[in-house]
Coordinates of N, CA, C and O in Angstrom, one line a residue:
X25 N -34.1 -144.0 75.5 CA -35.3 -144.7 75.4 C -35.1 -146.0 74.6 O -34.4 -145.9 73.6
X26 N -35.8 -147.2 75.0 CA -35.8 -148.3 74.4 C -36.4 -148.5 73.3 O -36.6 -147.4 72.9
X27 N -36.7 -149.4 72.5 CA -37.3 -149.4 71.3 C -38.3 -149.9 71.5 O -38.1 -150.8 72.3
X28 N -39.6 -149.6 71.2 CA -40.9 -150.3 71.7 C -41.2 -151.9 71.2 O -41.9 -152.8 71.7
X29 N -40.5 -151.8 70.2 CA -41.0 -152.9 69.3 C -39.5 -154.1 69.1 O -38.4 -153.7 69.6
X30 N -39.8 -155.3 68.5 CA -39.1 -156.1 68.5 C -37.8 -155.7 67.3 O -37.9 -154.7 66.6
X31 N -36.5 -156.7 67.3 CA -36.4 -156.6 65.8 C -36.7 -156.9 64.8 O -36.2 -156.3 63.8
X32 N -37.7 -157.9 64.9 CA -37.8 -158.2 64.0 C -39.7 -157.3 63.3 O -40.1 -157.1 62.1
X33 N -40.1 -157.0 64.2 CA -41.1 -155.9 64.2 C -41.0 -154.9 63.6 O -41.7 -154.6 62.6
X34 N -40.1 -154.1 64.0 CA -38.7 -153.2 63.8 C -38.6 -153.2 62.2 O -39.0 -152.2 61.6
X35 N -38.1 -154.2 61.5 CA -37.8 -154.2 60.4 C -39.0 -154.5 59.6 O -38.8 -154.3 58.4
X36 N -40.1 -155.0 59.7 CA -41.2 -155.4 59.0 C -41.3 -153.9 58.7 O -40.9 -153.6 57.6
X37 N -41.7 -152.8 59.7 CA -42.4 -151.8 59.3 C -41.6 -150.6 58.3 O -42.1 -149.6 57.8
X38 N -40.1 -151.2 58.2 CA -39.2 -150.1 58.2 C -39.0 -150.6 56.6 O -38.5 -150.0 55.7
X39 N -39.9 -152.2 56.7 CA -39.5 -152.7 55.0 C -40.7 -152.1 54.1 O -40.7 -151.9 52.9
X40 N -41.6 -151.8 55.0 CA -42.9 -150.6 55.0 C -43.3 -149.7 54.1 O -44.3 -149.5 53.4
X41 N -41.7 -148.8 54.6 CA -42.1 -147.3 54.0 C -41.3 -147.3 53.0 O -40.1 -147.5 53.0
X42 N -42.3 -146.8 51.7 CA -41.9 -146.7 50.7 C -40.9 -145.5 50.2 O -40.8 -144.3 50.3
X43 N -39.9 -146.8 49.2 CA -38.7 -145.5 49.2 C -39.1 -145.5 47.5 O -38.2 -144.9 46.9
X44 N -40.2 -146.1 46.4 CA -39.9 -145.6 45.2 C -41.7 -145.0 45.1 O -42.8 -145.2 45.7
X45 N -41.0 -144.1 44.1 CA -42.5 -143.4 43.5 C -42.8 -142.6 44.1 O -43.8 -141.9 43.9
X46 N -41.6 -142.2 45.5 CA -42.6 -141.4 45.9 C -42.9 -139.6 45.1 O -42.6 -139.2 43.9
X47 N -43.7 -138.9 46.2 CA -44.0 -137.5 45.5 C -43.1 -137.1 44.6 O -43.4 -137.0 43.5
X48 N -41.5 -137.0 45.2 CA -40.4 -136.0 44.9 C -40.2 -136.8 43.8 O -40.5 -136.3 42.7
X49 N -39.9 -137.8 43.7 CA -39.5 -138.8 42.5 C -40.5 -138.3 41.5 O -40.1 -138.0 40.4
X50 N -42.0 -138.3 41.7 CA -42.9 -138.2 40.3 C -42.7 -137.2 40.0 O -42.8 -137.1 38.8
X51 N -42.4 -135.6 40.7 CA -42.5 -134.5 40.4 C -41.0 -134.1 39.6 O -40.9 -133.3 38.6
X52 N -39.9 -134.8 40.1 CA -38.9 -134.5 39.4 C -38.7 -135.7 37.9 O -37.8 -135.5 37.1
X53 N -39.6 -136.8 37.9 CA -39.3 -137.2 36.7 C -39.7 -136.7 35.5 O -39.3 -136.9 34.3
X54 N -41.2 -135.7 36.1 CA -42.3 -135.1 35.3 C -41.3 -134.0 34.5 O -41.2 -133.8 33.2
X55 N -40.5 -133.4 35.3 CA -39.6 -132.0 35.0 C -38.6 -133.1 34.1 O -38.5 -132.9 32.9
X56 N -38.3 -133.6 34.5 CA -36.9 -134.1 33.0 C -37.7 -134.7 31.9 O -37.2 -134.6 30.7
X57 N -38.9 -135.3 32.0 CA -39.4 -135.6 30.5 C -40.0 -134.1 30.0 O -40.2 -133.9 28.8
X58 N -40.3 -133.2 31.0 CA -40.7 -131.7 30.3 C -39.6 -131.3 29.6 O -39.6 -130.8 28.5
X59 N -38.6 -131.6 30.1 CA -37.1 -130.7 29.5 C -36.3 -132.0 28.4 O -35.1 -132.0 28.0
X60 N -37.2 -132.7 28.1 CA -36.9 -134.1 27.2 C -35.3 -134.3 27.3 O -34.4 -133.9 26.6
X61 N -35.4 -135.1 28.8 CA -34.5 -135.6 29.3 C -34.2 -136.5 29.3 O -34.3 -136.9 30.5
X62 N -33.7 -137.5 28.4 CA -33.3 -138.8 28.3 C -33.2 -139.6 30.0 O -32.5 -139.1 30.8
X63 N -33.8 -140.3 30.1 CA -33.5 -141.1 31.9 C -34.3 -141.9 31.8 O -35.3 -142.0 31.1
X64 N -33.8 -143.0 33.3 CA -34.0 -144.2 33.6 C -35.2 -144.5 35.0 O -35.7 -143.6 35.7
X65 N -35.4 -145.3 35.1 CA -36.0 -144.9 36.5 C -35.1 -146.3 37.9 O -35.3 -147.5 37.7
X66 N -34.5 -145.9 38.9 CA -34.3 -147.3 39.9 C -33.6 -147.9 39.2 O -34.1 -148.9 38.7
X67 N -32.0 -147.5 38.9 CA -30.8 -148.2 38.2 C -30.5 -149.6 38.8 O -29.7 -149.6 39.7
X68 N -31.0 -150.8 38.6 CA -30.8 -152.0 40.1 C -29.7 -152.1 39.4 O -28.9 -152.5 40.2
X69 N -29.0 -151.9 38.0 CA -27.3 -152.5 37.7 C -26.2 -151.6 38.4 O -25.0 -151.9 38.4
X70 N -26.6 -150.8 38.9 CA -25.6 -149.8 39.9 C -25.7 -149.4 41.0 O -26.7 -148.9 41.5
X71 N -23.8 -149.6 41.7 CA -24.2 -149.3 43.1 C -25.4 -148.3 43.8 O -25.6 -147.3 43.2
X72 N -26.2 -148.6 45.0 CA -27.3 -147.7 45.2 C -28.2 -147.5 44.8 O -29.0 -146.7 45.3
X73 N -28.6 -148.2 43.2 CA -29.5 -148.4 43.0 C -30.4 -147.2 42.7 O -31.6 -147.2 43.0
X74 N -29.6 -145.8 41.9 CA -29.8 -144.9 41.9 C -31.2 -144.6 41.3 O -31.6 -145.3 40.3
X75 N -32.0 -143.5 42.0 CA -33.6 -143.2 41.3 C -33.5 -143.0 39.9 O -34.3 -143.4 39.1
X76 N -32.6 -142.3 39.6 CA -32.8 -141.9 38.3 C -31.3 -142.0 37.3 O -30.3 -141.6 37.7
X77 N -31.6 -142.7 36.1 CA -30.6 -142.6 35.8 C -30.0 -141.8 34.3 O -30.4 -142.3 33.2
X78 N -29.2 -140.6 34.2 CA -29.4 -140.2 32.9 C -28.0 -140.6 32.3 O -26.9 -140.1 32.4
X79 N -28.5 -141.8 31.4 CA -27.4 -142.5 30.5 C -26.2 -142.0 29.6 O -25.0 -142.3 29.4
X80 N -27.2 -140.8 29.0 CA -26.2 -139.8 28.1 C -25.1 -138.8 28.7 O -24.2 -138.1 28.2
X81 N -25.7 -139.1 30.5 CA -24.1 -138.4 31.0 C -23.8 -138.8 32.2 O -23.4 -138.3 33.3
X82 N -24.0 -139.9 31.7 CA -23.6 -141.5 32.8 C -23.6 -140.4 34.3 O -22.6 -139.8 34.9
X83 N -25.0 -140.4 34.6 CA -24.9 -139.6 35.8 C -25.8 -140.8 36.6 O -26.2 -141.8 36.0
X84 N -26.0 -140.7 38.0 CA -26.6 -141.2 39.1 C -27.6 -140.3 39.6 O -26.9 -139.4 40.2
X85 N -29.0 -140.1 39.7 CA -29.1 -139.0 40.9 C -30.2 -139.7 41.4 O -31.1 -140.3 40.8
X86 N -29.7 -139.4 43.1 CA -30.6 -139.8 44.0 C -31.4 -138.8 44.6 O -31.5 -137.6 44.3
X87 N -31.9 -139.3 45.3 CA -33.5 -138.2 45.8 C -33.6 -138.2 47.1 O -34.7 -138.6 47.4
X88 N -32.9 -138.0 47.8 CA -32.9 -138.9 49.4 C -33.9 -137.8 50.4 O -34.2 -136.7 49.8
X89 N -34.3 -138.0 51.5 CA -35.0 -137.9 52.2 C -34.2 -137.1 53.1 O -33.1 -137.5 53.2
X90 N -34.4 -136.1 53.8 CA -33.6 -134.9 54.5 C -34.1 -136.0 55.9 O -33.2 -136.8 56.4
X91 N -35.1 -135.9 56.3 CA -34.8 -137.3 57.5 C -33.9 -138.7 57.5 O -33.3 -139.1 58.5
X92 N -34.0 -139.2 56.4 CA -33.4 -139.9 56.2 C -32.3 -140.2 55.9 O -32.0 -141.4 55.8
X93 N -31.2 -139.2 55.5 CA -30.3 -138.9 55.3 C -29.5 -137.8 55.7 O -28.4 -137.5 55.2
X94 N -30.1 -137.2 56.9 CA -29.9 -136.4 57.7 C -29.4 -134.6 57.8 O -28.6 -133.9 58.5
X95 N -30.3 -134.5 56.5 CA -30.2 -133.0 56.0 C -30.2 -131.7 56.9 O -31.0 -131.5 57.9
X96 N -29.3 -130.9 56.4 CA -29.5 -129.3 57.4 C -30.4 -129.1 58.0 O -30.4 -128.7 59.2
X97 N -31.6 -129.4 56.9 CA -32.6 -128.1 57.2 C -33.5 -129.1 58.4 O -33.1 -130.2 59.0
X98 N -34.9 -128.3 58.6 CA -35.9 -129.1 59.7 C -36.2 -129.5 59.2 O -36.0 -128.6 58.3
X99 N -36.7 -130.6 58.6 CA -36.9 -132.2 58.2 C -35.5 -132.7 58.5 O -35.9 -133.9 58.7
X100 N -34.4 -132.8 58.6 CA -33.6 -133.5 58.9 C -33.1 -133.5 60.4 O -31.9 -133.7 60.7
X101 N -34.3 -133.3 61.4 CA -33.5 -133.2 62.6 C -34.1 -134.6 63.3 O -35.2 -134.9 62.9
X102 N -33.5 -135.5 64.1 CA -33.8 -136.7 64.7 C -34.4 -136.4 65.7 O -34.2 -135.4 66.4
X103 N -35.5 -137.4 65.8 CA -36.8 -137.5 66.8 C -36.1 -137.5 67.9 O -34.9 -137.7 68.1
X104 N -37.1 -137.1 69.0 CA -36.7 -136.8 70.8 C -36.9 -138.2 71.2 O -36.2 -138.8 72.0
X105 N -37.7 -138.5 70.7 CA -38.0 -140.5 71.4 C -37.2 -141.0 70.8 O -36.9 -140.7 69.6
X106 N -36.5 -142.3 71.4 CA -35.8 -142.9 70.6 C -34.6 -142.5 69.6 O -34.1 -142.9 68.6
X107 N -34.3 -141.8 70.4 CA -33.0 -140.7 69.4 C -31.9 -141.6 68.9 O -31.6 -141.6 67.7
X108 N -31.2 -142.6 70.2 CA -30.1 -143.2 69.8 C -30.2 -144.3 68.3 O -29.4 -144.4 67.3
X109 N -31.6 -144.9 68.6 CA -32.1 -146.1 67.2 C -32.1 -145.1 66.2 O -31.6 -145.7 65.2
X110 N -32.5 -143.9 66.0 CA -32.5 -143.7 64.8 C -31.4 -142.5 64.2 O -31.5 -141.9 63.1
X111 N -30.4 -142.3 65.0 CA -29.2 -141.6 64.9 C -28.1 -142.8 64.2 O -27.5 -142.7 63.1
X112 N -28.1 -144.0 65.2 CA -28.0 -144.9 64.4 C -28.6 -145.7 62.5 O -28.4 -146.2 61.4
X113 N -29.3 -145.3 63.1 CA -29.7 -145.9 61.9 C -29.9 -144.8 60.3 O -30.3 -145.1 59.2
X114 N -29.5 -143.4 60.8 CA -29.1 -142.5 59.7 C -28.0 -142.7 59.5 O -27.6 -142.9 58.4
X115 N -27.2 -142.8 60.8 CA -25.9 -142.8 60.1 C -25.2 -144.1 59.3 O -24.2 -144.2 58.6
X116 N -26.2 -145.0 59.7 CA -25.5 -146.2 58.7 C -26.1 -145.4 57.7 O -25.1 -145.0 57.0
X117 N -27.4 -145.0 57.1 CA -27.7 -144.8 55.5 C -26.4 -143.6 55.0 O -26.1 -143.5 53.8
X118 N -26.0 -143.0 55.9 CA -25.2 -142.0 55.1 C -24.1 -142.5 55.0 O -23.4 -141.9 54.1
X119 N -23.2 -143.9 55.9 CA -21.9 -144.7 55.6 C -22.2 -145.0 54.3 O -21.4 -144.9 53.4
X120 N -24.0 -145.5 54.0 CA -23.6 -146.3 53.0 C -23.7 -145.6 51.7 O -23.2 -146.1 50.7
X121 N -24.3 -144.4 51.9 CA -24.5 -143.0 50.6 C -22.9 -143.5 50.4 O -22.8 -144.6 49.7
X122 N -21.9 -142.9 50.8 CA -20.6 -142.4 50.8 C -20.2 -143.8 50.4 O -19.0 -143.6 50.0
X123 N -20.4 -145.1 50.4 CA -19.9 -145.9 49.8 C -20.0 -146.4 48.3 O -19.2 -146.9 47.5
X124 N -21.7 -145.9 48.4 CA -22.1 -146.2 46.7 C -21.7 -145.4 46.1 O -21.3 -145.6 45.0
X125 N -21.5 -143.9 46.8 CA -20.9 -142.6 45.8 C -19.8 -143.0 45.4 O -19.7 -142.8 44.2
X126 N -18.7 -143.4 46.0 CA -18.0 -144.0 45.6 C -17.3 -144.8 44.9 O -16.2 -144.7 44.2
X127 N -18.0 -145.7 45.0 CA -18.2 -147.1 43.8 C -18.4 -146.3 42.1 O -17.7 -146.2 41.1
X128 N -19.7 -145.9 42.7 CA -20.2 -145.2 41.3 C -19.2 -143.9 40.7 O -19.4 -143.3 39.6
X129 N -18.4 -143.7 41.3 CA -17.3 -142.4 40.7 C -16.2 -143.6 40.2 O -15.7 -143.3 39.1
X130 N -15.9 -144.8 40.8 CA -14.8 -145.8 40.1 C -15.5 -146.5 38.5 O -15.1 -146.5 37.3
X131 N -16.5 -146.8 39.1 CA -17.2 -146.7 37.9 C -17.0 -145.7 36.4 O -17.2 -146.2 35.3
X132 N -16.8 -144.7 36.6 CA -17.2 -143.8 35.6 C -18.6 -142.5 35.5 O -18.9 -141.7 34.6
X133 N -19.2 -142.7 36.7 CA -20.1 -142.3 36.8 C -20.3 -140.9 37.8 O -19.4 -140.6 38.6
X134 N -21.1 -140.4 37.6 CA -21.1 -138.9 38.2 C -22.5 -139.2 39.4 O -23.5 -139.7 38.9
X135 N -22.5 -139.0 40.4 CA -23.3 -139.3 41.6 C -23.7 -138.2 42.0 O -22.9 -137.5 42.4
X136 N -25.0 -137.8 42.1 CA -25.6 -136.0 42.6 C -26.9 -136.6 43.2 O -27.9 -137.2 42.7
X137 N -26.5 -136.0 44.6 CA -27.6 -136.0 45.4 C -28.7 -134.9 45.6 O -28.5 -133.7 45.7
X138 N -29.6 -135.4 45.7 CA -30.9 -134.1 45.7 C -31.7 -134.4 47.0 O -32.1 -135.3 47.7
X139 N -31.7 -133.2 47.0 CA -32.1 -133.6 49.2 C -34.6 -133.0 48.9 O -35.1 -132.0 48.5
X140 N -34.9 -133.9 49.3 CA -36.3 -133.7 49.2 C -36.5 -132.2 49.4 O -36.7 -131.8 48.2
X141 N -36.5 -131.3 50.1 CA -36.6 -130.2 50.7 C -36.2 -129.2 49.4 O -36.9 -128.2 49.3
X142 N -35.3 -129.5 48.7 CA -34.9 -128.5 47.7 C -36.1 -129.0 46.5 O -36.7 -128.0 46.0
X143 N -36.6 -130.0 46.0 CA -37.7 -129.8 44.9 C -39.2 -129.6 45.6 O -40.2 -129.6 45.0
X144 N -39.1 -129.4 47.3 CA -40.2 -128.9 47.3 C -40.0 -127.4 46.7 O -41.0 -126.7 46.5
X145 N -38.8 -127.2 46.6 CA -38.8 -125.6 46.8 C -38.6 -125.0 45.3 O -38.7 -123.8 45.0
X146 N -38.3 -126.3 44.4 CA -38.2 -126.1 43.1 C -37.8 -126.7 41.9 O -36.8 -126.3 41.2
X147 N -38.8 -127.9 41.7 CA -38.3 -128.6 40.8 C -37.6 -128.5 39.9 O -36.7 -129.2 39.7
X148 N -38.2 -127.3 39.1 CA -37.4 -127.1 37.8 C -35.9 -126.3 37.7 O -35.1 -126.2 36.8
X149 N -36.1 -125.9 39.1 CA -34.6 -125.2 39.0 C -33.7 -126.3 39.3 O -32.5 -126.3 38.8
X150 N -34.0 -127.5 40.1 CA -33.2 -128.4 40.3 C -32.9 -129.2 38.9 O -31.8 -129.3 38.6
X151 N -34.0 -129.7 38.1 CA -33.9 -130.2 36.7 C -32.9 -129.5 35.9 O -32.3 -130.0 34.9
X152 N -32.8 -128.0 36.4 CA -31.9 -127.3 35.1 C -30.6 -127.0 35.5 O -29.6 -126.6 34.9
X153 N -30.6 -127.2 37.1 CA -29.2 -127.5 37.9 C -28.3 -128.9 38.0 O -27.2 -129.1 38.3
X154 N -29.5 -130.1 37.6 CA -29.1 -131.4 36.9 C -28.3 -131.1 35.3 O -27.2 -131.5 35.2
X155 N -28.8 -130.4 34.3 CA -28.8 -130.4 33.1 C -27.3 -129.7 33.2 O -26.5 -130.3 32.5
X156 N -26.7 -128.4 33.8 CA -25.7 -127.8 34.0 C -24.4 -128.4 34.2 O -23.3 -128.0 33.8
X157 N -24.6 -129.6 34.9 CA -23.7 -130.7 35.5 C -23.4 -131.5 34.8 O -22.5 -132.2 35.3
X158 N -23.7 -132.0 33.8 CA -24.0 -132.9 32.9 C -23.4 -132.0 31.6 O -23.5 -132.5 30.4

């Protein structure tokens, strides 16, 4: 199937949807200042530009989107319409995961991904599975 919309259409709407603040972001930042967890919010001095940043153990963690990043579970499965546009367009976000992770390990830095679907399922177990790693 074609894409309905232009490119440049295309990208207006896609510059759209919000990737800060959202739910998972406020619920997991809520859990590390409960567990008085030193952190940052939206690293822009480092690769990817990580959500959260905890300084005292030069960690990275991102919060990515099981659709958008193309997670196991159901939220991560790609739409019936339009499948090729946005198979494409996951898989560049996951070239580019694997590039920042990267960067950020040359760096010095520890990169942990958190897939939305797991702090629906439990914030605080993820906060104290952040704290373990660290």
């Amino acid at each position: 199937m074609v894409d309905i919309f232009s490119k440049k259409k295309r990208s207006e709407i896609m510059r759209n949807i919000r990737s800060k603040n959202t739910g998972p972001e406020k619920r997991f930042r809520k859990e590390l200042r409960n567990m008085k967890i030193k952190h940052f919010r939206h690293g822009k001095n480092l690769p990817g530009k990580p959500d959260f940043i905890l300084p005292e153990y030069k960690m990275a963690v991102f919060i990515n989107g099981c659709f958008w990043h193309s997670h196991t579970c159901i939220d991560g499965r790609t739409p019936k319409s339009n499948s090729q546009y946005w198979r494409d367009k996951i898989e560049a976000n996951k070239k580019r995961d694997k590039r920042n992770y990267r960067r950020l390990r040359g760096l010095g830095w520890q990169a942990v991904n958190i897939w939305e679907c797991k702090l629906v399922q439990g914030v605080r177990r993820v906060a104290r599975h952040i704290q373990k790693l660290s």
